[in-house]
Structures are given as C-alpha cells and as structure tokens.
Short mmCIF file of C-alpha atoms in Angstrom, two decimals:
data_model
loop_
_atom_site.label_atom_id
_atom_site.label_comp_id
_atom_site.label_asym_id
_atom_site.label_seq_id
_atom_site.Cartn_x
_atom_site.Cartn_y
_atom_site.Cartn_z
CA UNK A 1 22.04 -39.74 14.75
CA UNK A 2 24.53 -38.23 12.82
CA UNK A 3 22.70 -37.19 9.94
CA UNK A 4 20.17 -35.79 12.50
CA UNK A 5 22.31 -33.54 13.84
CA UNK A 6 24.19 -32.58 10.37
CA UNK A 7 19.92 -31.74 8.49
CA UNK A 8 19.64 -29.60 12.22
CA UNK A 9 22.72 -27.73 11.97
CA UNK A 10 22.33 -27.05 8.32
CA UNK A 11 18.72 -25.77 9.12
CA UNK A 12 19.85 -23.63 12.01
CA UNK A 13 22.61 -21.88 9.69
CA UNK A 14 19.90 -21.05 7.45
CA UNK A 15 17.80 -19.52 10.07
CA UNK A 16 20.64 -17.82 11.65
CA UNK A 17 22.27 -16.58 8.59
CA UNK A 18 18.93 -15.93 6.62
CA UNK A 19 20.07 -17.53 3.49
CA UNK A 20 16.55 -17.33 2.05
CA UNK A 21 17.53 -19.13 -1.46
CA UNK A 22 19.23 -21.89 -0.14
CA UNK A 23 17.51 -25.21 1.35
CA UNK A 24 19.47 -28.37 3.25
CA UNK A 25 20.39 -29.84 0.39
CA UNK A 26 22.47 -26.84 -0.84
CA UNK A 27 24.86 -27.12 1.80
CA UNK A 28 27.72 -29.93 1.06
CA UNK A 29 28.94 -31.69 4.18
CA UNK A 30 32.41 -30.94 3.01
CA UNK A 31 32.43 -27.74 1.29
CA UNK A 32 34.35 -24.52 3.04
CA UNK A 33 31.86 -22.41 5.26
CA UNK A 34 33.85 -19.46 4.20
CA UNK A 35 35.49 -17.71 1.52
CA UNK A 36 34.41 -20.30 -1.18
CA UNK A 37 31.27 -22.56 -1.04
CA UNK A 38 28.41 -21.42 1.14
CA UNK A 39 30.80 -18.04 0.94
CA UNK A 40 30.30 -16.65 4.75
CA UNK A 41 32.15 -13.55 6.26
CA UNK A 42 33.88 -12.39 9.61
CA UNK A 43 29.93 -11.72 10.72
CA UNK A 44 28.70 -14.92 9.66
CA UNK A 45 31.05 -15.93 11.92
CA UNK A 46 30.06 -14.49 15.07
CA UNK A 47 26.52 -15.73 14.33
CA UNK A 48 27.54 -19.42 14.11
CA UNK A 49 29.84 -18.73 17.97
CA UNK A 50 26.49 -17.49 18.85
CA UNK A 51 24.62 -20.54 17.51
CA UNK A 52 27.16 -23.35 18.89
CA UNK A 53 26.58 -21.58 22.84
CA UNK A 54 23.08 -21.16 22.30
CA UNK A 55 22.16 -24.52 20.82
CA UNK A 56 24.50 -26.82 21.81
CA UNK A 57 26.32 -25.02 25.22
CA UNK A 58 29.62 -24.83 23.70
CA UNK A 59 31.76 -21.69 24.41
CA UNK A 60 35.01 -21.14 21.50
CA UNK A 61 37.23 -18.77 23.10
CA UNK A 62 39.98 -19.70 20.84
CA UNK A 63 40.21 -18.27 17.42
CA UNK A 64 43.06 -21.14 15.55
CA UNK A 65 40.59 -24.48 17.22
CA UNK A 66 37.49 -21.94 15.63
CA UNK A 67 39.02 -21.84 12.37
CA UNK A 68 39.26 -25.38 12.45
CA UNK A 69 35.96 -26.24 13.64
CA UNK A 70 34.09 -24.00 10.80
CA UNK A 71 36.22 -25.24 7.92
CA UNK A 72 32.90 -27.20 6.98
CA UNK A 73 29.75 -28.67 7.71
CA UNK A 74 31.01 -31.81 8.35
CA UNK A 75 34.18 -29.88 11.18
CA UNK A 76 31.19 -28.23 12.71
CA UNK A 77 28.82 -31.41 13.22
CA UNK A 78 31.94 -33.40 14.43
CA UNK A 79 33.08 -30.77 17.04
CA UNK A 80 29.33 -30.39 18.55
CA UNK A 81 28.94 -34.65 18.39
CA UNK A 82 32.02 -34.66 20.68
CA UNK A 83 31.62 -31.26 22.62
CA UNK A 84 27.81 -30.78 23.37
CA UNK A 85 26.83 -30.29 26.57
CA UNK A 86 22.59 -29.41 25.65
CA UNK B 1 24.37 28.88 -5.18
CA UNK B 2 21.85 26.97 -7.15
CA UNK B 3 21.16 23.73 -5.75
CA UNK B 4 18.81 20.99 -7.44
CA UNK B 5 16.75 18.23 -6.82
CA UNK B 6 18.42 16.52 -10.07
CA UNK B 7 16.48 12.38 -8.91
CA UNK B 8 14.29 11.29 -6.52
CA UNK B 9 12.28 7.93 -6.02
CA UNK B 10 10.16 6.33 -3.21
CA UNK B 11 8.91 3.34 -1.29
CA UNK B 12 5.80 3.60 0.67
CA UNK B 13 2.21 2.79 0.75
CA UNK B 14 2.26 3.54 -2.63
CA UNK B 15 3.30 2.07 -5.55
CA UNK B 16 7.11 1.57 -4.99
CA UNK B 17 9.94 3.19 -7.32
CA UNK B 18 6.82 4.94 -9.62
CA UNK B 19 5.24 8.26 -9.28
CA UNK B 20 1.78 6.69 -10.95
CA UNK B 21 0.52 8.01 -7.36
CA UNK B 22 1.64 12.15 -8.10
CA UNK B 23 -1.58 11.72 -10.57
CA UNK B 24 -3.93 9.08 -9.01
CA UNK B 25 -2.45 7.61 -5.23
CA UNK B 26 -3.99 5.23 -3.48
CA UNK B 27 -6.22 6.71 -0.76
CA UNK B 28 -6.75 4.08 2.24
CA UNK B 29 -9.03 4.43 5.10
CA UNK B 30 -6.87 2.50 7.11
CA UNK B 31 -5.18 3.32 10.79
CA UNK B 32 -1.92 2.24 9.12
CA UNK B 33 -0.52 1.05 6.34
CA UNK B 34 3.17 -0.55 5.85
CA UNK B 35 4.89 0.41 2.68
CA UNK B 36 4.08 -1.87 -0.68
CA UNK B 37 8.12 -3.63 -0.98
CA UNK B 38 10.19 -3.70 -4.31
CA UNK B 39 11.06 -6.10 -6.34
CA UNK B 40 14.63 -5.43 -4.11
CA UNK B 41 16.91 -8.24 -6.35
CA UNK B 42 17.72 -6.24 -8.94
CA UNK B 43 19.08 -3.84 -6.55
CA UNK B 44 20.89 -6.41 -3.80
CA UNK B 45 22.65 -9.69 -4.42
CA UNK B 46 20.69 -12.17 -2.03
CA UNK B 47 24.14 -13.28 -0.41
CA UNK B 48 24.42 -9.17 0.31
CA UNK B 49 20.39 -8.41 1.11
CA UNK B 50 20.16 -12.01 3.79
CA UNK B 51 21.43 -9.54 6.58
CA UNK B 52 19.22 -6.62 5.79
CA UNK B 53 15.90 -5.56 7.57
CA UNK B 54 13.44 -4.18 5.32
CA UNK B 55 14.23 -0.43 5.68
CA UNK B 56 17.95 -1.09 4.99
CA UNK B 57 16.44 -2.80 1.20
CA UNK B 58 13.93 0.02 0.62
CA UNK B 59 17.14 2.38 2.01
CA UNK B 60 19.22 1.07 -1.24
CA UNK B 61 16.50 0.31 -4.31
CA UNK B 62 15.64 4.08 -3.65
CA UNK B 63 18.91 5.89 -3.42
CA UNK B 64 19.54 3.13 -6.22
CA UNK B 65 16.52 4.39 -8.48
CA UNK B 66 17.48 8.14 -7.11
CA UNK B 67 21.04 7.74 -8.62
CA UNK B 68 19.85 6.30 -11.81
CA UNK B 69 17.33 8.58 -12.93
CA UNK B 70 19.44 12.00 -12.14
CA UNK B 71 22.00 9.87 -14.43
CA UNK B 72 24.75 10.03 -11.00
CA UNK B 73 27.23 6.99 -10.22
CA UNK B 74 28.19 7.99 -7.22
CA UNK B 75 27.30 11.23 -4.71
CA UNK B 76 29.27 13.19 -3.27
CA UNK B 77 28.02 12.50 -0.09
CA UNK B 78 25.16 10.77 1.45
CA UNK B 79 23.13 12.90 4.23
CA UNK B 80 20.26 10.23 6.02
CA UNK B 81 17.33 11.78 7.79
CA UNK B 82 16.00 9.57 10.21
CA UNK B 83 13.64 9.16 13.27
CA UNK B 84 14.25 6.02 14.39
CA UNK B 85 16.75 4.14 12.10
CA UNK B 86 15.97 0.56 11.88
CA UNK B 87 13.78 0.51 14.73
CA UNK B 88 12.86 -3.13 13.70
CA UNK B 89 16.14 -4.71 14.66
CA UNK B 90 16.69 -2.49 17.73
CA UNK B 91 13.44 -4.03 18.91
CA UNK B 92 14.17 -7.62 17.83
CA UNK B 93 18.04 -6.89 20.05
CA UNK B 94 16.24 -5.60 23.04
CA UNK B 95 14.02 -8.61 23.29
CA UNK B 96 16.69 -11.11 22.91
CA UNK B 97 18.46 -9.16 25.42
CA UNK B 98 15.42 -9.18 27.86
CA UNK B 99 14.47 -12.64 27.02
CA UNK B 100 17.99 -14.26 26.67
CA UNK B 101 19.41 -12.46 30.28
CA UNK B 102 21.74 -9.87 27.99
CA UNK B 103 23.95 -13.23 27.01
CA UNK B 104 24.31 -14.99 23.82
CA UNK B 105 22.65 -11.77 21.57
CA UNK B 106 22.92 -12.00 17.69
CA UNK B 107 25.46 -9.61 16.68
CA UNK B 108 23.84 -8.44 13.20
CA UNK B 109 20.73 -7.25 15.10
CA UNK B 110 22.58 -5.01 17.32
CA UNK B 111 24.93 -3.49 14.39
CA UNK B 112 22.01 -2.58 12.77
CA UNK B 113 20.27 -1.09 15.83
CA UNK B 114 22.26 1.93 15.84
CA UNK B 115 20.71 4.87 13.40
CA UNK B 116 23.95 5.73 11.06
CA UNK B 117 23.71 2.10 10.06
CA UNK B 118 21.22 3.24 6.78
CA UNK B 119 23.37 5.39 5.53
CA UNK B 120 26.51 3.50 6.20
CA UNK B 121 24.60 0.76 3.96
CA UNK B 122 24.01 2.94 1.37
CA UNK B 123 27.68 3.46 1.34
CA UNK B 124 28.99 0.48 1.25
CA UNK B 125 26.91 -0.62 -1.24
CA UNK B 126 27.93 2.03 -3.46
CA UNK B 127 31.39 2.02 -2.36
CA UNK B 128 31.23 5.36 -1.65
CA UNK B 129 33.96 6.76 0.48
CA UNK B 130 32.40 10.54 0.81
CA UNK B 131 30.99 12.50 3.37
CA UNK B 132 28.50 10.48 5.46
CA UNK B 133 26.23 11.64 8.34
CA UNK B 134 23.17 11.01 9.63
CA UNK B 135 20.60 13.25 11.26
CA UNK B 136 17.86 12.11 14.03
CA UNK B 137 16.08 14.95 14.63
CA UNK B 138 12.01 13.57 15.27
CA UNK B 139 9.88 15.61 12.48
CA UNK B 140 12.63 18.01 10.73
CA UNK B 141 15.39 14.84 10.46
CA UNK B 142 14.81 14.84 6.69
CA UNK B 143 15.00 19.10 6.28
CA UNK B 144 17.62 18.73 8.66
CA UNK B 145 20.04 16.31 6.57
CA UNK B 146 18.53 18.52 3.52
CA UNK B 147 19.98 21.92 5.27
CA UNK B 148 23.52 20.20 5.31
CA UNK B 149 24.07 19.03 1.93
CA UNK B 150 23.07 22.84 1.25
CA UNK B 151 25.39 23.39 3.40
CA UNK B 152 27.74 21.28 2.45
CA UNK B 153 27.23 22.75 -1.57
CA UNK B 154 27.31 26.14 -0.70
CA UNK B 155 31.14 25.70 0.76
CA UNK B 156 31.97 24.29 -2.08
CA UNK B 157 32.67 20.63 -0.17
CA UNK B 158 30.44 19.01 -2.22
CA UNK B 159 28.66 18.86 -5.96
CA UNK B 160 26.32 16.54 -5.26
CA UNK B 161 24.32 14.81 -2.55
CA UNK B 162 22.28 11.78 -2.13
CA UNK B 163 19.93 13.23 0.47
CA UNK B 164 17.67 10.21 2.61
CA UNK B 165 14.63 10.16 4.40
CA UNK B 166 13.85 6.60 6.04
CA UNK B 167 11.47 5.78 8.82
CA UNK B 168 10.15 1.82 9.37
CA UNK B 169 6.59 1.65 11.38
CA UNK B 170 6.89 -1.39 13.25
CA UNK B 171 3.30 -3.52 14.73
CA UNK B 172 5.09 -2.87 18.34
CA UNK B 173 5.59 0.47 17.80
CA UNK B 174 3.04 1.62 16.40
CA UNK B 175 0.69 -0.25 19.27
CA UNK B 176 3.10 2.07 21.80
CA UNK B 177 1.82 5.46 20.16
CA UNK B 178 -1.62 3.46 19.57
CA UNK B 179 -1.71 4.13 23.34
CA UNK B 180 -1.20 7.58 23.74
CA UNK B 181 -3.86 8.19 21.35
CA UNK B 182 -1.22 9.28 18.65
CA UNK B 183 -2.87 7.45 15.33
CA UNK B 184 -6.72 7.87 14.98
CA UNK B 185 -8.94 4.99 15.37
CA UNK B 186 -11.27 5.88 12.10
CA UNK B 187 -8.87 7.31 10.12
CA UNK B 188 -11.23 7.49 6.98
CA UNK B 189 -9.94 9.86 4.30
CA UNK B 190 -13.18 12.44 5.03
CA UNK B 191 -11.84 12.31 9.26
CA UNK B 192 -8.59 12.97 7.77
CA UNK B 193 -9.21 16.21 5.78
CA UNK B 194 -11.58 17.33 8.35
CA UNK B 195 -9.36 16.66 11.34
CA UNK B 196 -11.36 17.57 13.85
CA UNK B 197 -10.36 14.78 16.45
CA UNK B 198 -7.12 13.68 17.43
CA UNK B 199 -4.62 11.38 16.19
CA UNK B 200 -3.26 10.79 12.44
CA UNK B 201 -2.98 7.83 9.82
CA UNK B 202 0.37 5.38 10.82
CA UNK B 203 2.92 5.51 7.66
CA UNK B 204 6.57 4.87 6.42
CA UNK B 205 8.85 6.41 4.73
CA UNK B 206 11.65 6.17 2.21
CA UNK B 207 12.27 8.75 -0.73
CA UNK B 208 16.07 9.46 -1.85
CA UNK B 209 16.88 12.68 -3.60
CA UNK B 210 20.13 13.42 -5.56
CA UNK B 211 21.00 17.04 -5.38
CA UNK B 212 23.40 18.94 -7.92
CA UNK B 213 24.98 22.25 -7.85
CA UNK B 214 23.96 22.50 -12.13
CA UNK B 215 20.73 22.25 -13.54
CA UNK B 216 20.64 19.06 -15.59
CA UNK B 217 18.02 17.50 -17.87
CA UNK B 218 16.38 15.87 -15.18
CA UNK B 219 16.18 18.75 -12.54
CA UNK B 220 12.88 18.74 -11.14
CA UNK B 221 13.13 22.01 -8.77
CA UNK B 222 15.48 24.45 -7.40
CA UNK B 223 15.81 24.49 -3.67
CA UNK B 224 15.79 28.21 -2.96
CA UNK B 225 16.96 27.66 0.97
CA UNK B 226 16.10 25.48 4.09
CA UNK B 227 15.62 27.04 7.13
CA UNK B 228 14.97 25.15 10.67
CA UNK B 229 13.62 26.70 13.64
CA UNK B 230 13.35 25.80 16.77
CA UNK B 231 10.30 27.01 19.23
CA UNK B 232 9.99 29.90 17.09
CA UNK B 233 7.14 32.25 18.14
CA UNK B 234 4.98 33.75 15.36
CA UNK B 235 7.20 37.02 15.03
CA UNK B 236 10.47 34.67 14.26
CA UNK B 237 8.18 32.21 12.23
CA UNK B 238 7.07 35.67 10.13
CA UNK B 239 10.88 36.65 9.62
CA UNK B 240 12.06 33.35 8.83
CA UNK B 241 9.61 33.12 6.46
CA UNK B 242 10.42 36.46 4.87
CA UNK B 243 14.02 36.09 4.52
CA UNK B 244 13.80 32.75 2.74
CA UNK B 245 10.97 33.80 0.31
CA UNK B 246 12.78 36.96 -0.12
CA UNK B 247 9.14 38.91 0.42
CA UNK B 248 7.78 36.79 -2.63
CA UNK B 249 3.97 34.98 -1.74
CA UNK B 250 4.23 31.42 -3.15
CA UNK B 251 2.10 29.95 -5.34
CA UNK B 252 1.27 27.30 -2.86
CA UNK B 253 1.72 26.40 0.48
CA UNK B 254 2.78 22.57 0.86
CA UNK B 255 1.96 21.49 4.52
CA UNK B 256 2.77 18.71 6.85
CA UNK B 257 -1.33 18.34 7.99
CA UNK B 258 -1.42 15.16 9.41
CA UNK B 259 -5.46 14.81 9.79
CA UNK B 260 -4.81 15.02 13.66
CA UNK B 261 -7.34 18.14 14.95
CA UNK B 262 -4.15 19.78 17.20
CA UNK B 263 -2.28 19.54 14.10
CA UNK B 264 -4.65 21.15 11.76
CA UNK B 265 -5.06 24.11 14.43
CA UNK B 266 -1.19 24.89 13.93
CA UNK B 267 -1.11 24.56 10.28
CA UNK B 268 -4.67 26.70 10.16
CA UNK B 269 -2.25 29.57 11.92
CA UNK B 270 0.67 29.43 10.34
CA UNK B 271 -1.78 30.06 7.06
CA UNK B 272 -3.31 32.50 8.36
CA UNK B 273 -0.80 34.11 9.61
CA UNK B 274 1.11 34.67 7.24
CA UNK B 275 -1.12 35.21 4.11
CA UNK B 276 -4.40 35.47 5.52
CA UNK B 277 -5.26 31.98 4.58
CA UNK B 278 -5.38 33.29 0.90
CA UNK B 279 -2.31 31.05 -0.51
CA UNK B 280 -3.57 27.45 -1.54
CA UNK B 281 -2.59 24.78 1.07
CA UNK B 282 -1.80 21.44 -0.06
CA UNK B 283 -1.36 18.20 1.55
CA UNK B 284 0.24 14.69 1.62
CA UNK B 285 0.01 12.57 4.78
CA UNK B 286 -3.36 11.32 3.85
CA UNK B 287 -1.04 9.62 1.11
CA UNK B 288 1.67 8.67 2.81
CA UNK B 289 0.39 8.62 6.61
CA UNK B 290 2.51 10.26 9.42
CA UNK B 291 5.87 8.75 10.20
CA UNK B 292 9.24 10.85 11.41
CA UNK B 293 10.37 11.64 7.85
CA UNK B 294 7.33 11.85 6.24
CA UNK B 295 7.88 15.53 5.38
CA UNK B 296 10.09 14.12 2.87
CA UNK B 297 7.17 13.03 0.98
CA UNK B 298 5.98 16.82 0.77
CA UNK B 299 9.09 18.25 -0.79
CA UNK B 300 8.88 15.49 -3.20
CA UNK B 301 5.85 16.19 -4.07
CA UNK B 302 5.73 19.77 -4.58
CA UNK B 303 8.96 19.58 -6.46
CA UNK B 304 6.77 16.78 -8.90
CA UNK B 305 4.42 19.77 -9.18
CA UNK B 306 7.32 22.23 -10.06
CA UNK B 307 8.32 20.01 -12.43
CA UNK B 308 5.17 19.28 -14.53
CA UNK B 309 3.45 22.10 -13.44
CA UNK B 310 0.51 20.90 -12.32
CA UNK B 311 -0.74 20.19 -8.96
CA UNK B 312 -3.49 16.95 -9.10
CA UNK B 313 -6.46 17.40 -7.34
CA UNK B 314 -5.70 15.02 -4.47
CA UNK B 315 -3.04 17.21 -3.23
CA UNK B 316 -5.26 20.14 -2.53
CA UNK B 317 -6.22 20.47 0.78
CA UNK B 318 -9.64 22.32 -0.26
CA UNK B 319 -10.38 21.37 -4.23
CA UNK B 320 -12.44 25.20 -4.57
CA UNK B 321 -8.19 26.26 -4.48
CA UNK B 322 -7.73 24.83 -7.81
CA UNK B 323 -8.83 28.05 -9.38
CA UNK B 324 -6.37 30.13 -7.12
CA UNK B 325 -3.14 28.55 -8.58
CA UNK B 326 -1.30 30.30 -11.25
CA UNK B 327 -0.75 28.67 -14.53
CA UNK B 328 2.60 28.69 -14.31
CA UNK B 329 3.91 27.41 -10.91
CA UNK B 330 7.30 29.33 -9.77
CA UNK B 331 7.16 28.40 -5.96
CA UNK B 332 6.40 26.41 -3.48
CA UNK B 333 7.26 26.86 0.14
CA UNK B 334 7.27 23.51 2.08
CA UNK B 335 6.09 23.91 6.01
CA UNK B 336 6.66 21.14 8.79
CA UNK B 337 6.23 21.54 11.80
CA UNK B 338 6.94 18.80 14.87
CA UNK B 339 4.38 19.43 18.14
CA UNK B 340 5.07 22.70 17.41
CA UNK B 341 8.68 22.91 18.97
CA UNK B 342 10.35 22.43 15.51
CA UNK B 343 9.81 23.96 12.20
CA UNK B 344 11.31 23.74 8.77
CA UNK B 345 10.84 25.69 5.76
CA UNK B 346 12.21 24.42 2.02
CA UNK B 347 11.26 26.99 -0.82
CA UNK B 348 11.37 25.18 -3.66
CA UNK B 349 11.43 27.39 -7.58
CA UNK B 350 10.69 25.91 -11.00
CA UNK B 351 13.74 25.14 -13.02
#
C-alpha cells in the first residue's frame, strides 16, 4: 500500500513538474526535494501545495510543517498516508 | 543615427534556426501549419526548459542563435513584439479555472499567461538586467517594439537591441478565427497568390533580430526609419511614406499580402497609390502563413535580400517583376497593414 502510494506520488511529481528526463526510478525515497537531489525551486513548490489539495484533499497553510513535509519523497508519502482525506 | 540589423534567426514552418528557405522554402497547401521545433537542448538545460511552453523555447534558441551570429553576449535591451504572448498556457489556466471552479489552479500556467512573460524569459536566461518591454499591438506589435529600440538608439539609451517577434497558433484558437471565416478553407499556394476569396493560411511566428548602432561584419541592412500609423487616410499614408523614403522610389515593395481577397484589395492600393503599381511587390505569408507578428518575417526577409542582393523567385509576388529589379538592391520599404486601422512602414538600405 505504501509503495503504491510512494510509485503514484513520484508519477504525479513528474506530471506536475514536467520533468521529462526523469522516470520513477530516478527519484530516491530519501533524497531532498529541493536544493540538492531532484533540485526543485520556490515554484516547484507551489505546484506540489497544489498537488497534495488536489489529489489527496490536504490544505498546508503553514510554511515550517511544509518544509518538513517536502524534505523528501519518503516526508511527503508519510504526511499524505496519515493526512488524506480523498 | 545608423541603426542595423547586425543577427537574426527564426522558427517557423520552415526549417528552424536556417535560412535554406530565403532560396528554396517550403510551400504548403495547407490551412495551417505549426512551426517545425529545434533541437531546443543545446539552448535550455532540461531542469530550466520542464516549465516552458513551446513559444517560450522557440522565444530563447532564436534570440540565442540571433545573439550568436551578430557575435553579441548580451543586448542592451530586449524589446518583444507580441499578439498574444503564450496564448497556449493562458488557455490551458482558463480551463482549469472553468473546469476546476477557479480553486486549486497550477501556478506556472498562470505566470506564464501574462504577455511580458517572453521577454522576461529571454532575460533571465541571459541574465540580462537591461531595458525590457513588451509591445501587444495585433499586426504592427513587431514594428512597434522595432520603433522603440530605434527609439531607444537614437537617445543614446541604448547600443544594441535584441528586438522579438513571437506569436504561438494554438488548435483552439485557431478553430475560434476558423469560425469567423478568418483562415481559408483551400488555402492552396495558386488561391493564395490569387486571393480572390477570403481568409488567409494559419502560421507562427518567432524571428529575433539584434540591432547595433555600428555596422559590423555581419550587418545585413540598415534600418532607415519605422514609422506607425494609425487609421491613416491615403493623403497621411502618401506623406508618411515620403518623409521616411526621403522622396526616394524603392527598389521593391515588401508587403504583408496575406492571400485573403480584402487583404489583397488594400495592398493592390497602397501600390498603386503610391507608385502606380510600377515598384515590384513581394511577398511572404504564403511562407510563413498569417499570425500577429508575422510581419516580422517580411523585414527579415527583405533585409536577407539587402544582404545578398538577390531577391529568389518565390518572394515575388508576380515572377514577370524579376526583370524590374535593379542589379544592385539599395532599398526596400516594408508595408503592413492590420484591417486597415494600423500601418507600419520599415525602410530598410543595403549596408
């Protein structure tokens, strides 16, 4: 179930973001969303708020628990397990 | 001041970021055509181009190419002409907005919506911190961003200019106009040049000049002034004319004929009118098709002819003119007119 919802994620950041060259498998569970690793920016960001109410009904009002949540794959996946109300 | 078209490069239904097509172009009997993309990665990382529509990557690789071949790092400034700006992402925000009840709308689509956004683009990706503006004036936005980097050079602002014209036919939109009996149905090549019914052939644009205040190695033409004119009747047309030629009959007249039969009519006038038809017209939208800034196509054109002094027979509007061009070309005057409420002239002089 988990891994289900990590592979969806992953693919819906791809869509989202339009990283053309990068599949699934790319993506490390662990690896920062930002800065390093997949290497996102402040409009990335605002794409993946979008994404989490869209997709999974959750609203992030507050920036310091959003940092948190997209430090990684993994932070994401774990937050929408626990949070998801669609 | 002498001002310079120093670079210039193109995407459209041509071959991109080449000029094979000033000597042998591509002639479709097509409706509409989208533009033939660039190989855009060696222009854009991927991690920079993933956010881009397609007119924002043909936007860059040509004020890219531009830049390189008129041997510039950075401009000056960069002056956009556009119709419609990335009409493409304003219609993909709209939709979300009509189909997602105005909530929960992707916020890259709507910064890119807005019609500055090309030219702000071009300068971030070139870092350039110079004069920026953008001008969205339906047929004449190209002349009109053209008339302020003159402008802009003949104050002494500037030295140089990277001067855009970028226009994006969409399916959607160009099924709106479809409807209003704007494109024509059979829009052979023959219907074209004979225009005799209504409606033209559906295009896009993207051509980049560089502009200079010296004449360098790669100058193509001189830009002897731009002049823009708005509902002028044929007295004003006459006098505008006049003053910008200084009195002198061009070699050629390079005009905006779009195949459409109201169109033609104009064009047939102005001719007339002003030279008693005897000046040889030439022609490009049965190249490029019709799209907002497609007049930026013409001046890049007759500056090509300028430059190699020659004018191909595909850009002759009827091929019995060949014999009435000089040997040596030393003009060109440039005429577009929009529904004939806007007009802009560009005389353009050999180097």
């Amino acid at each position: 179930m988990e891994e289900d919802l990590m592979l969806n994620l992953k693919k819906q950041i791809i869509e989202v973001l339009n990283l053309e060259e990068i599949s699934p498998e790319d993506i490390a569970d662990d690896a920062p969303l930002f800065g390093e690793g997949l290497g996102l920016d402040s409009i990335d960001a605002l794409e993946l708020i979008v994404l989490m109410e869209r997709n999974y009904g959750i609203k992030l009002s507050d920036p310091v628990q959003s940092k948190a949540i997209f430090q990684s794959l993994k932070t994401m996946a774990d937050y929408i397990a626990a949070n998801r109300t669609k | 001041m002498d001002i310079y078209i120093s670079g210039a490069s193109q995407i459209s239904m041509q071959e991109p970021l080449s000029t094979g097509w000033f000597t042998q172009p591509v002639l479709y009997d097509a409706s509409y055509r989208r533009s033939v993309e660039a190989d855009y990665r060696q222009f854009i990382a991927p991690m920079a181009a993933r956010r881009m529509g397609r007119l924002l990557k043909r936007a860059i690789a040509v004020s890219s190419d531009a830049l390189r071949q008129a041997g510039l790092d950075m401009p000056d400034a960069i002056i956009t002409g556009t119709g419609l700006g990335c009409i493409e992402n304003t219609e993909n925000f709209l939709s979300a907005m009509t189909f997602q009840g105005e909530e929960l709308l992707q916020p890259t689509q709507f910064i890119h919506s807005t019609h500055n956004t090309i030219g702000a683009q071009v300068a971030l990706h070139l870092h350039c911190h110079g004069y920026n503006s953008t001008f969205t004036h339906t047929g004449i936005s190209f002349e009109s961003a053209l008339a302020d980097a003159c402008c802009q050079m003949q104050t002494g602002r500037i030295a140089t200019a990277l001067v855009g014209g970028h226009d994006e036919m969409t399916p959607g939109y160009f099924r709106l106009l479809e409807k209003t009996g704007y494109w024509k149905p059979d829009a052979t090549q023959a219907r074209l040049r004979l225009a005799d019914t209504p409606g033209a052939m559906a295009g896009e644009t993207s051509v980049a000049m560089v502009l200079r205040n010296v004449c360098s190695d790669t100058a193509m033409a001189r830009i002897a002034g731009v002049s823009l004119l708005c509902k002028p009747d044929d007295r004003r047309l006459t006098e505008a004319v006049e003053e910008l030629t200084q009195g002198t009959i061009p070699d050629a007249l390079m005009t905006g004929r779009s195949g459409d039969c109201a169109d033609a009519r104009i064009y047939r006038h102005i001719s007339q009118m002003l030279y008693r038809d005897r000046v040889p017209a030439l022609w490009y939208k049965h190249v490029f098709g019709e799209s907002y800034t497609a007049s930026a196509f013409g001046i890049l054109t007759a500056a090509l002819c300028l430059q190699r002094q020659t004018v191909p027979a595909p850009w002759l509007l009827r091929p019995e003119d060949v014999g009435r061009l000089p040997q040596a070309l030393q003009n060109i005057l440039c005429i577009t007119q929009f529904q004939n409420k806007v007009y802009a002239l560009t005389f353009l002089k050999s180097c």
